[in-house]
Amino acid sequence: MKLNLIFLLIFSLLTVSCEKQNNSKSIIVKGVIRDQISNRPVADIKIFISAIKSPSGMGIIAGGRRESITQVVTDNNGRFYANLEVFDEAESLEFKINEFSISMPSPNNYDSKSSAYKISDMNLTSPNSIDFYILPLTNLRIEFKNTLS
């Protein structure tokens, strides 16, 4: 009986002491993406959010860390909402908006944008409101006519 009690006590101490600690912080971010010219909300814009630790100011090169957290898409009213779990050492959040490359042009005719915000400036107890403005893209066609003959 005494041996069972000792075994139970050791097992419960090991279980409690080996519990994994949660080394993250929760941040809620919401906002609206608008057309910079017309000020209208823009729907279906992808936003990639990453957490960054950059002790040297050189990004992840010298002991830093970058972790992709989530991707959200704006609704029909241009609104987005993200409930983020960010690693504890993170110093800033980076928002990459409507990211595309030259080989894959923008599917919605809006330019891309990247912005970073310090976590120390953010509220950890209530939603943070961040609005973005993006520029519409246009195609320019130029025709040259040779009038010299």
Coordinates of C-alpha atoms in Angstrom, one line a residue:
M1 CA 0.0 0.0 0.0
K2 CA 2.8 2.4 1.0
L3 CA 4.7 1.5 -2.2
N4 CA 1.6 2.3 -4.3
L5 CA 1.2 5.7 -2.6
I6 CA 4.8 6.6 -3.3
F7 CA 4.5 5.5 -6.9
L8 CA 1.4 7.6 -7.3
L9 CA 3.1 10.6 -5.7
I10 CA 6.2 10.3 -8.0
F11 CA 4.0 9.8 -11.1
S12 CA 1.9 12.9 -10.3
L13 CA 4.9 15.1 -9.6
L14 CA 6.5 14.1 -12.9
T15 CA 3.3 14.7 -14.8
V16 CA 2.9 18.2 -13.3
S17 CA 6.6 19.2 -13.6
C18 CA 6.9 18.1 -17.2
E19 CA 4.0 20.2 -18.4
K20 CA 4.9 22.3 -21.4
Q21 CA 5.0 26.0 -20.8
N22 CA 3.2 28.3 -23.3
N23 CA 5.8 30.7 -24.6
S24 CA 3.5 32.8 -26.7
K25 CA 1.4 35.9 -26.6
S26 CA -2.0 36.5 -28.1
I27 CA -2.5 39.6 -30.3
I28 CA -5.8 40.4 -32.1
V29 CA -5.5 42.6 -35.2
K30 CA -8.4 43.9 -37.3
G31 CA -8.7 46.6 -40.0
V32 CA -9.8 47.6 -43.4
I33 CA -7.8 47.7 -46.7
R34 CA -8.8 50.6 -48.9
D35 CA -8.1 51.9 -52.4
Q36 CA -5.6 54.8 -51.9
I37 CA -7.2 56.8 -54.8
S38 CA -11.0 56.2 -54.2
N39 CA -10.9 55.4 -50.5
R40 CA -13.2 52.4 -51.2
P41 CA -12.8 49.1 -49.3
V42 CA -11.0 46.4 -51.4
A43 CA -12.3 42.8 -51.2
D44 CA -10.3 39.6 -51.6
I45 CA -6.9 40.9 -50.7
K46 CA -4.6 38.4 -49.1
I47 CA -2.5 39.4 -46.1
F48 CA 0.4 37.3 -44.9
I49 CA 1.4 38.0 -41.3
S50 CA 4.8 37.0 -39.8
A51 CA 6.4 37.5 -36.4
I52 CA 10.0 38.7 -36.3
K53 CA 12.8 38.8 -33.8
S54 CA 15.6 40.9 -35.0
P55 CA 18.2 41.7 -32.3
S56 CA 20.8 43.0 -34.7
G57 CA 18.6 45.0 -37.0
M58 CA 19.5 42.6 -39.8
G59 CA 16.5 40.4 -39.7
I60 CA 17.0 36.7 -39.3
I61 CA 20.7 36.8 -40.4
A62 CA 22.3 37.3 -37.0
G63 CA 20.4 35.3 -34.4
G64 CA 17.0 36.5 -35.3
R65 CA 13.8 34.5 -36.0
R66 CA 10.9 34.8 -38.5
E67 CA 7.8 32.8 -38.1
S68 CA 4.9 32.9 -40.5
I69 CA 1.8 33.1 -38.4
T70 CA -1.3 33.2 -40.6
Q71 CA -2.9 34.4 -43.9
V72 CA -6.2 36.2 -44.0
V73 CA -8.3 37.5 -46.8
T74 CA -10.4 40.7 -46.7
D75 CA -14.2 40.3 -46.9
N76 CA -16.5 42.2 -49.3
N77 CA -16.2 45.3 -47.1
G78 CA -12.4 45.2 -47.2
R79 CA -12.3 44.1 -43.5
F80 CA -9.9 41.6 -42.0
Y81 CA -9.5 40.0 -38.6
A82 CA -6.7 37.9 -37.2
N83 CA -6.3 36.3 -33.8
L84 CA -2.5 35.7 -33.6
E85 CA -0.4 33.5 -31.4
V86 CA 3.1 35.0 -31.5
F87 CA 6.2 33.5 -30.1
D88 CA 7.3 35.3 -26.9
E89 CA 10.6 36.8 -28.2
A90 CA 8.9 38.4 -31.2
E91 CA 9.5 42.1 -31.5
S92 CA 7.4 43.0 -34.5
L93 CA 4.7 41.9 -36.8
E94 CA 5.1 42.1 -40.6
F95 CA 2.1 42.4 -42.9
K96 CA 2.6 41.5 -46.5
I97 CA -0.4 42.7 -48.4
N98 CA -1.4 41.4 -51.9
E99 CA 2.1 40.0 -52.4
F100 CA 2.8 38.9 -56.0
S101 CA 5.8 38.7 -58.2
I102 CA 6.7 39.8 -61.8
S103 CA 6.2 36.2 -63.1
M104 CA 2.8 36.1 -61.4
P105 CA 1.1 39.5 -61.7
S106 CA -1.5 40.8 -59.3
P107 CA -4.8 38.9 -59.7
N108 CA -6.8 41.9 -58.6
N109 CA -5.0 44.9 -60.2
Y110 CA -3.7 46.3 -56.9
D111 CA -0.1 46.9 -55.9
S112 CA 1.6 45.0 -53.0
K113 CA 2.6 46.5 -49.8
S114 CA 4.7 45.5 -46.8
S115 CA 4.5 47.1 -43.3
A116 CA 5.9 46.2 -39.9
Y117 CA 4.6 47.2 -36.5
K118 CA 6.4 46.9 -33.1
I119 CA 4.7 44.5 -30.7
S120 CA 5.6 46.7 -27.8
D121 CA 3.3 49.4 -29.3
M122 CA 0.4 47.0 -29.6
N123 CA -2.4 46.2 -27.1
L124 CA -2.3 42.6 -25.8
T125 CA -5.7 42.8 -24.1
S126 CA -7.9 44.2 -26.8
P127 CA -8.0 44.3 -30.6
N128 CA -5.5 46.5 -32.5
S129 CA -7.0 48.4 -35.4
I130 CA -4.7 48.8 -38.4
D131 CA -5.9 50.1 -41.7
F132 CA -4.0 49.9 -45.0
Y133 CA -4.2 51.8 -48.3
I134 CA -3.1 50.2 -51.5
L135 CA -2.6 51.6 -55.0
P136 CA -4.6 50.4 -58.0
L137 CA -2.5 49.2 -60.9
T138 CA -3.2 50.1 -64.5
N139 CA -1.9 49.1 -67.9
L140 CA -0.4 51.8 -70.1
R141 CA -0.3 51.2 -73.8
I142 CA 1.8 53.4 -75.9
E143 CA 1.8 53.3 -79.7
F144 CA 4.5 55.0 -81.8
K145 CA 3.8 55.9 -85.4
N146 CA 6.6 56.8 -87.7
T147 CA 5.5 59.8 -89.6
L148 CA 8.7 60.2 -91.5
S149 CA 8.6 58.6 -94.9

